[in-house]
Short mmCIF file of C-alpha atoms and ligand atoms in Angstrom, two decimals:
data_model
loop_
_atom_site.label_atom_id
_atom_site.label_comp_id
_atom_site.label_asym_id
_atom_site.label_seq_id
_atom_site.Cartn_x
_atom_site.Cartn_y
_atom_site.Cartn_z
CA MET A 1 21.35 8.63 -39.65
CA SER A 2 21.39 6.03 -36.77
CA GLU A 3 20.73 2.28 -37.71
CA LYS A 4 17.43 1.00 -36.55
CA LEU A 5 17.27 -2.48 -35.22
CA TRP A 6 14.12 -2.81 -37.39
CA GLY A 7 15.43 -0.94 -40.50
CA GLY A 8 15.30 -3.74 -42.92
CA ARG A 9 11.93 -2.85 -44.61
CA PHE A 10 12.50 0.83 -44.71
CA ALA A 11 13.67 2.77 -47.54
CA LYS A 12 13.89 6.06 -45.63
CA SER A 13 15.08 7.04 -42.07
CA THR A 14 12.76 8.23 -39.55
CA ASP A 15 11.78 11.85 -39.69
CA GLU A 16 13.45 13.65 -36.77
CA MET A 17 10.43 15.01 -35.26
CA ILE A 18 8.35 11.80 -35.68
CA ASN A 19 11.42 10.09 -33.98
CA ASP A 20 11.17 12.14 -30.85
CA PHE A 21 7.53 11.97 -30.66
CA GLN A 22 7.46 8.21 -30.58
CA ALA A 23 10.50 7.72 -28.57
CA SER A 24 9.95 6.55 -24.89
CA ILE A 25 13.81 6.47 -23.80
CA GLY A 26 13.22 9.88 -22.00
CA PHE A 27 11.25 8.06 -19.30
CA ASP A 28 11.56 4.31 -19.84
CA LYS A 29 15.35 4.44 -19.00
CA ARG A 30 14.30 3.96 -15.44
CA LEU A 31 13.33 0.21 -16.36
CA TYR A 32 17.19 -0.46 -17.05
CA ARG A 33 17.55 -2.81 -14.22
CA GLU A 34 14.50 -4.81 -15.00
CA ASP A 35 15.15 -4.69 -18.71
CA ILE A 36 18.72 -6.37 -17.95
CA ALA A 37 17.31 -8.75 -15.35
CA GLY A 38 14.69 -9.97 -17.98
CA SER A 39 17.25 -10.33 -20.67
CA LEU A 40 19.77 -12.34 -18.43
CA ALA A 41 16.77 -14.64 -17.51
CA HIS A 42 15.77 -14.74 -21.16
CA ALA A 43 19.34 -15.67 -22.51
CA ALA A 44 19.81 -18.19 -19.75
CA MET A 45 16.57 -19.93 -20.88
CA LEU A 46 17.68 -19.80 -24.64
CA ALA A 47 20.75 -21.50 -23.71
CA ALA A 48 19.10 -23.98 -21.42
CA CYS A 49 16.77 -24.86 -24.21
CA GLY A 50 19.63 -25.24 -26.77
CA ILE A 51 18.37 -22.29 -28.82
CA ILE A 52 21.51 -20.39 -28.48
CA SER A 53 24.82 -21.85 -27.37
CA ARG A 54 26.30 -21.59 -23.93
CA GLU A 55 29.25 -19.58 -25.09
CA ASP A 56 26.79 -16.90 -26.60
CA GLU A 57 24.91 -16.88 -23.45
CA GLU A 58 27.99 -16.18 -21.44
CA LYS A 59 29.00 -13.35 -23.64
CA ILE A 60 25.44 -11.97 -23.43
CA ALA A 61 25.49 -12.18 -19.64
CA ALA A 62 28.99 -10.60 -19.15
CA GLY A 63 27.89 -7.83 -21.86
CA LEU A 64 24.55 -7.13 -19.96
CA LYS A 65 26.46 -6.70 -16.69
CA ALA A 66 28.96 -4.40 -18.19
CA ILE A 67 26.10 -2.31 -19.56
CA LEU A 68 24.50 -2.30 -16.12
CA ARG A 69 27.58 -0.94 -14.59
CA ASP A 70 28.01 1.78 -17.29
CA ILE A 71 24.38 2.85 -16.61
CA GLU A 72 24.86 3.01 -12.85
CA GLU A 73 28.19 4.64 -13.13
CA GLY A 74 26.69 7.33 -15.68
CA ARG A 75 28.69 6.36 -18.48
CA PHE A 76 25.89 5.17 -20.78
CA SER A 77 24.47 7.69 -23.12
CA PHE A 78 21.01 7.00 -24.26
CA ASP A 79 20.21 7.58 -27.88
CA VAL A 80 16.55 8.95 -28.58
CA ALA A 81 17.13 7.45 -32.22
CA LEU A 82 17.21 3.96 -30.61
CA GLU A 83 13.71 4.83 -29.18
CA ASP A 84 13.65 2.92 -25.87
CA ILE A 85 15.41 1.39 -23.14
CA HIS A 86 15.07 -2.03 -24.78
CA MET A 87 16.79 -1.22 -28.19
CA ASN A 88 19.34 1.13 -26.31
CA ILE A 89 20.60 -1.86 -24.30
CA GLU A 90 20.54 -4.31 -27.34
CA LYS A 91 22.24 -1.92 -29.48
CA ARG A 92 24.90 -1.28 -26.87
CA LEU A 93 25.25 -5.04 -26.28
CA THR A 94 25.54 -5.97 -30.04
CA ASP A 95 28.21 -3.13 -30.50
CA ALA A 96 30.16 -4.61 -27.61
CA ILE A 97 29.91 -8.28 -28.18
CA GLY A 98 28.81 -8.61 -31.87
CA GLU A 99 26.84 -11.72 -33.24
CA ALA A 100 25.99 -13.21 -29.77
CA GLY A 101 24.23 -9.94 -29.02
CA GLY A 102 22.03 -10.27 -32.14
CA ARG A 103 20.93 -13.77 -30.69
CA LEU A 104 19.54 -12.29 -27.58
CA HIS A 105 16.09 -11.07 -29.15
CA THR A 106 15.49 -14.56 -30.57
CA ALA A 107 11.98 -15.79 -29.46
CA ARG A 108 11.00 -12.59 -28.15
CA SER A 109 9.32 -9.32 -28.97
CA ARG A 110 9.52 -5.86 -27.34
CA ASN A 111 6.09 -6.41 -26.61
CA ASP A 112 6.47 -9.20 -24.16
CA GLN A 113 9.83 -7.75 -23.06
CA VAL A 114 8.13 -4.42 -22.03
CA ALA A 115 5.49 -6.37 -20.39
CA LEU A 116 8.18 -8.28 -18.33
CA ASP A 117 10.03 -5.19 -17.41
CA MET A 118 6.82 -3.36 -16.24
CA HIS A 119 5.79 -6.51 -14.25
CA LEU A 120 9.00 -6.47 -12.64
CA TYR A 121 9.10 -2.90 -11.99
CA VAL A 122 5.48 -2.76 -10.52
CA ARG A 123 6.39 -5.47 -8.14
CA ARG A 124 9.56 -3.83 -6.97
CA GLU A 125 7.80 -0.40 -6.36
CA VAL A 126 4.91 -2.02 -4.75
CA ALA A 127 7.22 -3.40 -2.06
CA ALA A 128 8.90 0.12 -1.69
CA VAL A 129 5.44 1.82 -1.53
CA ALA A 130 4.44 -0.85 1.24
CA GLU A 131 7.42 -0.09 3.22
CA HIS A 132 6.51 3.64 3.28
CA ILE A 133 2.98 2.92 4.25
CA LEU A 134 4.18 0.65 7.18
CA ASP A 135 6.38 3.56 8.33
CA LEU A 136 3.72 6.09 8.17
CA GLN A 137 1.51 3.69 10.36
CA ARG A 138 4.24 3.36 12.64
CA ALA A 139 4.34 7.26 12.97
CA LEU A 140 0.39 7.40 13.36
CA ALA A 141 0.57 4.55 16.09
CA GLY A 142 3.54 6.28 17.80
CA THR A 143 1.75 9.58 17.93
CA ALA A 144 -1.38 8.07 19.21
CA ALA A 145 0.32 6.17 21.84
CA LYS A 146 2.26 9.26 23.00
CA TYR A 147 -0.90 11.31 23.35
CA ARG A 148 -2.84 8.37 24.41
CA ASP A 149 -5.12 10.20 27.08
CA VAL A 150 -5.72 13.48 25.13
CA ILE A 151 -9.41 14.17 24.60
CA MET A 152 -10.76 16.35 21.80
CA PRO A 153 -14.11 16.93 20.14
CA GLY A 154 -14.91 14.47 17.41
CA TYR A 155 -16.75 16.10 14.44
CA THR A 156 -19.59 15.48 12.08
CA HIS A 157 -20.35 17.99 9.48
CA LEU A 158 -17.50 19.92 10.91
CA GLN A 159 -19.61 20.58 14.34
CA ARG A 160 -18.45 19.40 17.50
CA ALA A 161 -20.11 16.02 17.98
CA GLN A 162 -18.77 13.99 21.00
CA PRO A 163 -15.62 13.74 22.83
CA ILE A 164 -13.21 11.37 21.37
CA LEU A 165 -9.64 10.43 22.11
CA LEU A 166 -7.00 11.89 19.72
CA ALA A 167 -5.51 8.57 19.55
CA HIS A 168 -8.90 7.28 18.12
CA HIS A 169 -8.93 9.70 15.64
CA LEU A 170 -5.38 9.07 14.39
CA LEU A 171 -5.86 5.27 14.38
CA ALA A 172 -8.74 5.84 12.13
CA TYR A 173 -6.08 6.94 9.42
CA PHE A 174 -3.97 3.91 10.45
CA ALA A 175 -6.85 1.71 9.64
CA MET A 176 -7.39 3.30 6.09
CA LEU A 177 -3.74 2.90 5.44
CA GLY A 178 -4.07 -0.60 6.64
CA ARG A 179 -6.44 -1.24 3.81
CA ASP A 180 -4.21 0.78 1.25
CA PHE A 181 -1.61 -1.80 2.12
CA ASP A 182 -3.90 -4.65 1.41
CA ARG A 183 -4.84 -3.08 -1.77
CA PHE A 184 -1.16 -2.98 -2.83
CA ALA A 185 -0.77 -6.59 -1.66
CA GLY A 186 -3.48 -7.27 -4.16
CA VAL A 187 -1.52 -5.19 -6.98
CA TRP A 188 1.54 -7.51 -6.06
CA GLN A 189 -0.55 -10.64 -6.73
CA ARG A 190 -1.79 -9.37 -10.00
CA ALA A 191 1.71 -8.22 -11.04
CA ASP A 192 3.13 -11.44 -10.12
CA ILE A 193 2.74 -13.18 -13.34
CA MET A 194 5.12 -13.67 -16.12
CA PRO A 195 4.32 -12.54 -19.67
CA LEU A 196 7.63 -13.31 -21.68
CA GLY A 197 7.14 -15.95 -24.09
CA ALA A 198 4.14 -14.21 -25.52
CA GLY A 199 6.53 -13.04 -28.42
CA ALA A 200 4.71 -10.02 -30.28
CA LEU A 201 1.30 -11.40 -29.83
CA ALA A 202 0.91 -15.15 -30.67
CA GLY A 203 3.63 -17.09 -29.06
CA THR A 204 6.88 -18.33 -30.75
CA THR A 205 7.97 -21.06 -32.93
CA PHE A 206 10.99 -21.73 -30.70
CA PRO A 207 10.92 -24.55 -28.04
CA ILE A 208 11.16 -22.15 -25.08
CA ASP A 209 10.68 -22.73 -21.40
CA ARG A 210 8.59 -20.05 -19.94
CA GLU A 211 8.55 -21.91 -16.42
CA PHE A 212 12.30 -21.55 -16.59
CA VAL A 213 12.06 -17.75 -16.94
CA ALA A 214 9.19 -17.60 -14.19
CA ARG A 215 11.38 -19.51 -11.89
CA ARG A 216 14.44 -17.48 -12.41
CA LEU A 217 12.62 -14.12 -11.83
CA HIS A 218 10.58 -15.60 -8.86
CA PHE A 219 7.08 -15.27 -10.71
CA GLU A 220 4.36 -17.20 -9.04
CA ARG A 221 2.29 -17.58 -12.13
CA ILE A 222 2.69 -17.45 -15.94
CA TYR A 223 -0.02 -15.65 -18.36
CA GLY A 224 -1.68 -18.48 -20.15
CA ASN A 225 -2.98 -16.56 -23.01
CA SER A 226 -0.17 -14.55 -25.25
CA LEU A 227 -2.65 -12.01 -26.40
CA ASP A 228 -3.53 -11.27 -22.92
CA ALA A 229 0.14 -11.24 -21.74
CA VAL A 230 1.04 -8.41 -24.16
CA SER A 231 -2.18 -6.40 -23.76
CA ASP A 232 -2.67 -6.53 -20.03
CA ARG A 233 -2.23 -3.40 -18.21
CA ASP A 234 -4.78 -4.29 -15.42
CA TYR A 235 -2.00 -4.34 -12.82
CA ILE A 236 -1.04 -0.73 -13.82
CA LEU A 237 -4.57 0.30 -13.42
CA GLU A 238 -4.94 -1.22 -9.99
CA PHE A 239 -1.50 0.21 -8.75
CA LEU A 240 -2.85 3.71 -9.96
CA ALA A 241 -6.24 3.02 -8.23
CA ALA A 242 -4.59 1.87 -4.99
CA ALA A 243 -2.43 4.82 -5.31
CA SER A 244 -5.38 7.33 -5.81
CA ILE A 245 -7.16 5.84 -2.73
CA LEU A 246 -4.19 6.11 -0.73
CA MET A 247 -3.71 9.81 -1.80
CA VAL A 248 -7.13 10.49 -1.08
CA HIS A 249 -6.60 9.19 2.57
CA LEU A 250 -3.64 11.54 2.77
CA SER A 251 -5.47 14.28 1.30
CA ARG A 252 -8.19 14.06 4.18
CA LEU A 253 -5.45 13.74 6.73
CA SER A 254 -3.87 16.96 5.16
CA GLU A 255 -7.25 18.86 5.28
CA GLU A 256 -7.34 18.14 9.14
CA ILE A 257 -3.83 18.97 9.85
CA ILE A 258 -4.37 22.40 7.92
CA LEU A 259 -7.53 23.07 9.98
CA TRP A 260 -5.85 22.00 13.10
CA CYS A 261 -2.95 24.27 12.68
CA THR A 262 -5.24 27.38 12.10
CA ARG A 263 -5.35 30.07 14.72
CA GLU A 264 -8.87 29.28 14.95
CA PHE A 265 -8.39 25.36 16.00
CA SER A 266 -4.83 25.63 17.34
CA PHE A 267 -5.01 22.04 18.16
CA ILE A 268 -1.54 21.33 17.02
CA GLU A 269 1.68 22.90 16.14
CA LEU A 270 3.95 21.71 13.30
CA ASP A 271 7.74 21.74 13.56
CA ASP A 272 9.22 24.89 12.26
CA ALA A 273 11.49 22.83 10.13
CA HIS A 274 8.43 21.57 8.43
CA CYS A 275 6.73 24.71 7.58
CA THR A 276 7.46 27.77 5.29
CA GLY A 277 6.96 31.51 5.52
CA SER A 278 5.65 34.36 3.58
CA SER A 279 7.82 36.68 1.57
CA MET A 280 5.47 39.45 2.52
CA MET A 281 3.67 38.68 5.82
CA PRO A 282 6.14 38.26 8.46
CA GLN A 283 4.07 36.23 10.84
CA LYS A 284 3.04 33.59 8.55
CA LYS A 285 3.82 29.82 9.22
CA ASN A 286 2.27 27.83 6.55
CA PRO A 287 1.48 23.98 6.41
CA ASP A 288 2.72 23.68 2.86
CA VAL A 289 3.47 19.92 3.20
CA SER A 290 -0.05 19.06 3.86
CA GLU A 291 -1.41 21.61 1.27
CA LEU A 292 0.92 20.02 -1.43
CA VAL A 293 -0.15 16.39 -0.60
CA ARG A 294 -3.66 17.50 -0.94
CA GLY A 295 -2.86 19.11 -4.30
CA LYS A 296 -0.78 16.11 -5.51
CA THR A 297 -3.66 13.86 -4.89
CA GLY A 298 -5.31 15.54 -7.97
CA ARG A 299 -2.34 14.37 -10.03
CA VAL A 300 -2.30 10.96 -9.16
CA VAL A 301 -6.20 10.49 -9.71
CA GLY A 302 -5.63 12.23 -12.96
CA HIS A 303 -2.91 9.51 -13.70
CA LEU A 304 -5.57 6.94 -13.10
CA MET A 305 -8.10 8.56 -15.55
CA ALA A 306 -5.70 9.00 -18.13
CA MET A 307 -4.72 5.35 -18.09
CA LEU A 308 -8.26 4.11 -18.10
CA THR A 309 -9.05 6.32 -20.96
CA ALA A 310 -5.98 5.23 -22.91
CA VAL A 311 -6.91 1.57 -22.47
CA LYS A 312 -10.76 1.62 -23.05
CA GLY A 313 -10.78 1.58 -26.74
CA LEU A 314 -7.74 -0.69 -27.46
CA PRO A 315 -8.12 -3.63 -29.82
CA LEU A 316 -5.94 -6.69 -29.04
CA ALA A 317 -2.91 -6.95 -28.89
CA TYR A 318 -0.13 -4.54 -28.51
CA ASN A 319 -0.88 -0.95 -29.74
CA LYS A 320 1.59 2.00 -29.24
CA ASP A 321 -1.06 3.70 -26.96
CA LEU A 322 0.35 1.38 -24.35
CA GLN A 323 3.46 3.07 -24.10
CA GLU A 324 1.48 5.84 -22.38
CA ASP A 325 1.30 3.46 -19.29
CA LYS A 326 4.85 4.73 -18.18
CA GLU A 327 4.81 8.43 -17.29
CA GLY A 328 1.81 8.44 -15.24
CA LEU A 329 2.65 5.45 -13.27
CA PHE A 330 6.22 6.80 -12.67
CA ASP A 331 4.80 10.05 -11.47
CA ALA A 332 2.44 8.37 -9.20
CA ILE A 333 5.04 6.09 -7.88
CA ASP A 334 7.27 9.12 -6.91
CA THR A 335 4.42 11.12 -5.72
CA VAL A 336 3.00 8.48 -3.50
CA LYS A 337 6.37 7.56 -1.97
CA PHE A 338 7.52 11.15 -1.37
CA SER A 339 4.20 12.11 0.23
CA LEU A 340 4.31 8.97 2.62
CA ALA A 341 7.81 9.76 3.46
CA VAL A 342 7.17 13.39 4.11
CA TYR A 343 3.91 12.61 6.33
CA ALA A 344 5.80 10.35 8.52
CA ARG A 345 8.43 12.93 9.22
CA LEU A 346 5.64 15.67 9.77
CA LEU A 347 3.78 13.59 12.27
CA ARG A 348 6.94 12.70 14.15
CA GLY A 349 7.58 16.32 14.58
CA MET A 350 4.04 17.55 15.46
CA LYS A 351 3.04 18.84 18.79
CA VAL A 352 -0.61 18.58 20.30
CA ASN A 353 -1.96 21.39 22.26
CA ARG A 354 -3.63 19.20 25.03
CA GLU A 355 -5.17 22.40 26.90
CA ILE A 356 -6.69 23.69 23.87
CA MET A 357 -8.21 20.49 22.57
CA ARG A 358 -9.33 19.85 26.25
CA ARG A 359 -11.10 23.38 26.59
CA ALA A 360 -12.76 22.49 23.13
CA VAL A 361 -14.69 19.66 25.02
CA ASP A 362 -15.02 21.36 28.42
CA GLU A 363 -16.64 24.38 26.99
CA ASP A 364 -18.98 22.53 24.57
CA PHE A 365 -22.11 20.72 24.40
CA SER A 366 -20.59 17.61 22.91
CA ASN A 367 -21.45 15.68 25.95
CA ALA A 368 -25.37 16.12 24.95
CA THR A 369 -25.80 12.70 23.86
CA ASP A 370 -24.29 11.30 27.24
CA LEU A 371 -27.00 13.31 29.01
CA ALA A 372 -29.65 11.54 26.86
CA ASP A 373 -28.06 8.25 27.41
CA TYR A 374 -28.16 8.75 31.29
CA LEU A 375 -31.94 9.22 31.27
CA ALA A 376 -32.30 6.32 28.84
CA LYS A 377 -30.26 4.01 30.99
CA LYS A 378 -32.70 4.98 33.70
CA GLY A 379 -35.70 3.82 31.68
CA LEU A 380 -36.78 6.88 29.81
CA PRO A 381 -37.26 5.98 26.07
CA PHE A 382 -34.29 7.35 24.12
CA ARG A 383 -36.42 9.64 21.95
CA GLU A 384 -37.92 11.35 25.10
CA ALA A 385 -34.39 11.53 26.62
CA HIS A 386 -33.16 12.99 23.62
CA ALA A 387 -35.84 15.75 23.76
CA VAL A 388 -34.87 16.53 27.60
CA ALA A 389 -31.26 16.79 26.75
CA GLY A 390 -32.19 19.22 23.78
CA ARG A 391 -34.21 21.47 26.19
CA ALA A 392 -31.26 21.41 28.72
CA VAL A 393 -28.93 22.60 25.80
CA GLN A 394 -31.41 25.28 25.10
CA TYR A 395 -31.78 26.16 28.85
CA CYS A 396 -27.92 26.71 28.95
CA ILE A 397 -27.61 28.51 25.79
CA GLU A 398 -30.26 31.13 27.22
CA ARG A 399 -28.11 31.59 30.39
CA GLN A 400 -24.74 31.24 29.05
CA LYS A 401 -23.88 28.13 30.75
CA TRP A 402 -22.55 24.61 30.03
CA LEU A 403 -24.25 21.39 30.99
CA LYS A 404 -21.76 20.80 33.69
CA ASP A 405 -22.43 24.18 35.37
CA LEU A 406 -26.18 23.30 36.05
CA THR A 407 -27.02 22.28 39.64
CA THR A 408 -28.64 19.05 40.49
CA GLU A 409 -32.06 21.05 41.08
CA GLU A 410 -31.70 22.52 37.81
CA PHE A 411 -31.33 19.06 36.17
CA ARG A 412 -34.14 17.81 38.26
CA ALA A 413 -36.51 20.67 37.03
CA LEU A 414 -36.02 19.18 33.53
CA SER A 415 -36.41 15.55 34.58
CA PRO A 416 -36.75 13.89 37.94
CA LEU A 417 -34.74 11.16 36.70
CA PHE A 418 -31.58 13.09 37.31
CA ALA A 419 -29.46 12.70 40.49
CA ASP A 420 -26.27 14.09 41.88
CA ASP A 421 -24.10 11.67 39.82
CA ILE A 422 -25.32 13.40 36.46
CA ARG A 423 -22.14 16.00 36.40
CA GLU A 424 -19.90 12.86 36.81
CA ALA A 425 -21.68 11.01 33.95
CA ILE A 426 -21.28 13.85 31.33
CA SER A 427 -17.65 14.64 32.10
CA PRO A 428 -15.55 14.29 29.12
CA GLU A 429 -13.42 11.43 30.74
CA ALA A 430 -16.86 9.53 31.33
CA CYS A 431 -17.92 10.47 27.86
CA VAL A 432 -14.95 8.80 26.36
CA LYS A 433 -14.47 5.77 28.72
CA ASN A 434 -18.03 4.66 28.54
CA ARG A 435 -17.98 4.33 24.67
CA ASN A 436 -16.70 1.05 25.18
CA SER A 437 -18.55 -0.94 22.37
CA LEU A 438 -16.14 -2.74 20.04
CA GLY A 439 -14.22 -0.27 18.02
CA GLY A 440 -15.53 2.72 20.05
CA THR A 441 -13.19 5.47 21.37
CA SER A 442 -13.03 4.39 25.07
CA ASN A 443 -9.38 4.15 26.48
CA ALA A 444 -9.67 0.34 26.60
CA GLN A 445 -10.86 -0.01 23.04
CA VAL A 446 -8.04 2.26 21.93
CA ASP A 447 -5.52 0.32 23.83
CA ARG A 448 -6.70 -2.57 21.97
CA GLN A 449 -6.25 -0.91 18.72
CA LEU A 450 -2.82 0.17 19.54
CA GLU A 451 -1.86 -3.45 20.41
CA ALA A 452 -3.55 -4.61 17.15
CA ALA A 453 -1.45 -2.12 15.27
CA GLU A 454 1.77 -3.32 16.45
CA ALA A 455 0.87 -6.75 15.30
CA LEU A 456 -0.47 -5.49 11.89
CA ILE A 457 2.93 -3.62 11.28
CA GLU A 458 4.70 -6.61 12.09
CA SER A 459 2.85 -8.94 9.84
CA GLY A 460 3.07 -6.32 7.15
CA ALA A 461 6.80 -6.11 7.38
CA LYS A 462 7.18 -9.84 7.15
CA LEU A 463 5.07 -9.93 3.93
CA VAL A 464 7.24 -6.94 2.30
CA ALA A 465 10.46 -8.83 3.33
CA ASP A 466 9.00 -11.86 1.50
CA TRP A 467 8.22 -9.79 -1.53
CA GLU A 468 11.80 -8.20 -1.53
CA SER A 469 13.35 -11.63 -1.35
CA ARG A 470 11.62 -12.40 -4.59
CA LEU A 471 12.98 -9.30 -6.58
CA PRO A 472 15.50 -10.53 -9.04
CA GLU A 473 19.17 -9.85 -8.10
CA ILE A 474 21.44 -8.47 -10.90
CA GLY A 475 24.94 -7.50 -11.20
N1 LIG B 1 8.56 1.44 -25.78
C1 LIG B 1 7.58 0.57 -26.10
C2 LIG B 1 6.48 0.63 -24.92
O1 LIG B 1 6.89 1.06 -23.87
C3 LIG B 1 8.10 -0.81 -26.17
C4 LIG B 1 7.25 -2.02 -27.13
C5 LIG B 1 7.41 -1.47 -28.47
N2 LIG B 1 6.75 -2.38 -29.21
C6 LIG B 1 6.47 -2.14 -30.58
N3 LIG B 1 5.85 -2.97 -31.21
N4 LIG B 1 6.79 -0.98 -30.97
O2 LIG B 1 5.37 0.14 -25.02
#
């Protein structure tokens, strides 16, 4: 039987199966850096407040740093009987330095300890996810710039609608990711609040200095209510919500990539190194990355649902249910970072079939709106212009022609307002160039978006660097 740190009031040791069931060490060991950083700050505060001696603090700090090295160098064996990362570290510390180790947990509970660890961890991972978002944005903007002049059909209802620039399409995803970045910045703000000092739930009888700990760990704010501090998982819910929305964006992009590399579309070609084949059908080249990202979206959304459901009926303050906040979050973090990184690589290796995209607008009626706009600009009410253009399309379908194939006479038979310049007005280049309203697909508007994109990436990178400078250094 291994001695529990809380064993005092127990006459029996924990049933082995129950122990396995309630332990979290299998997954919360990934909090070891945060746990040690938190304990270092806590011990320094206890000493500064005269609650423990300087000598004890020095022993604790040296002991914790040795444990950090042991863990990083793979010399630390985690014991499931010690339940979680907090008690694994504390037990090892006490074994190593004796009495002083036993003083570390003064004025602290695992409830505020785990809350502190998770706040530190979420801040760190928000910075990491944000960096990945910026890199995918760079890849999107880079691809958009590289194929700046490529025209493709824009779709509604997955039916060809109006010609657009491929760059415009890609920059729509850039914009979604920009909002994802902002959502994660919001998560940083909500996670940037220091819970330690709440004790188990009600505060502590010791004369602690919570500002000291907040300063040391670079937290902007401190929880003003101890019950809230140990019960709050909003910032985790928000992380999962932001991650879910981000994954939904990647999933939509995935769906398009998958469509675009079908034989039917053939708009793009993915790098051979980014696809897989079939064990049976020799011709296959499958877009697995996109399919997997689309599939993994369900997992991340599931983690959000699981956590919302876990929290919804909980009374204040800590309940063990809250231990369930970790696995889903950890998996969401891994999934989101991996998906973003893989997508940046996929886009950088992607080739665009300009000719096929071009043919899809040349041999199509996606310029019909422009035909109607032409007439409306000559004074015909748009509703009537729409009807004339509809008749023109029908006329073409019956004769197996495109609008660009009609002679001026054929156009004039449909409306006397047509003149020789009509064919030029409905060329794909004109269709694109003339949609110059703010945020439209015109070359000028897309150039503006590309310029703005650069500035956005730059300011995003500055913000992330600021966050990173506020992550605690240990070791
Ligand atoms: N492993 C626990 C968790 O992750 C730490 C807090 C335990 N607190 C307690 N009172 N049992 O939630």
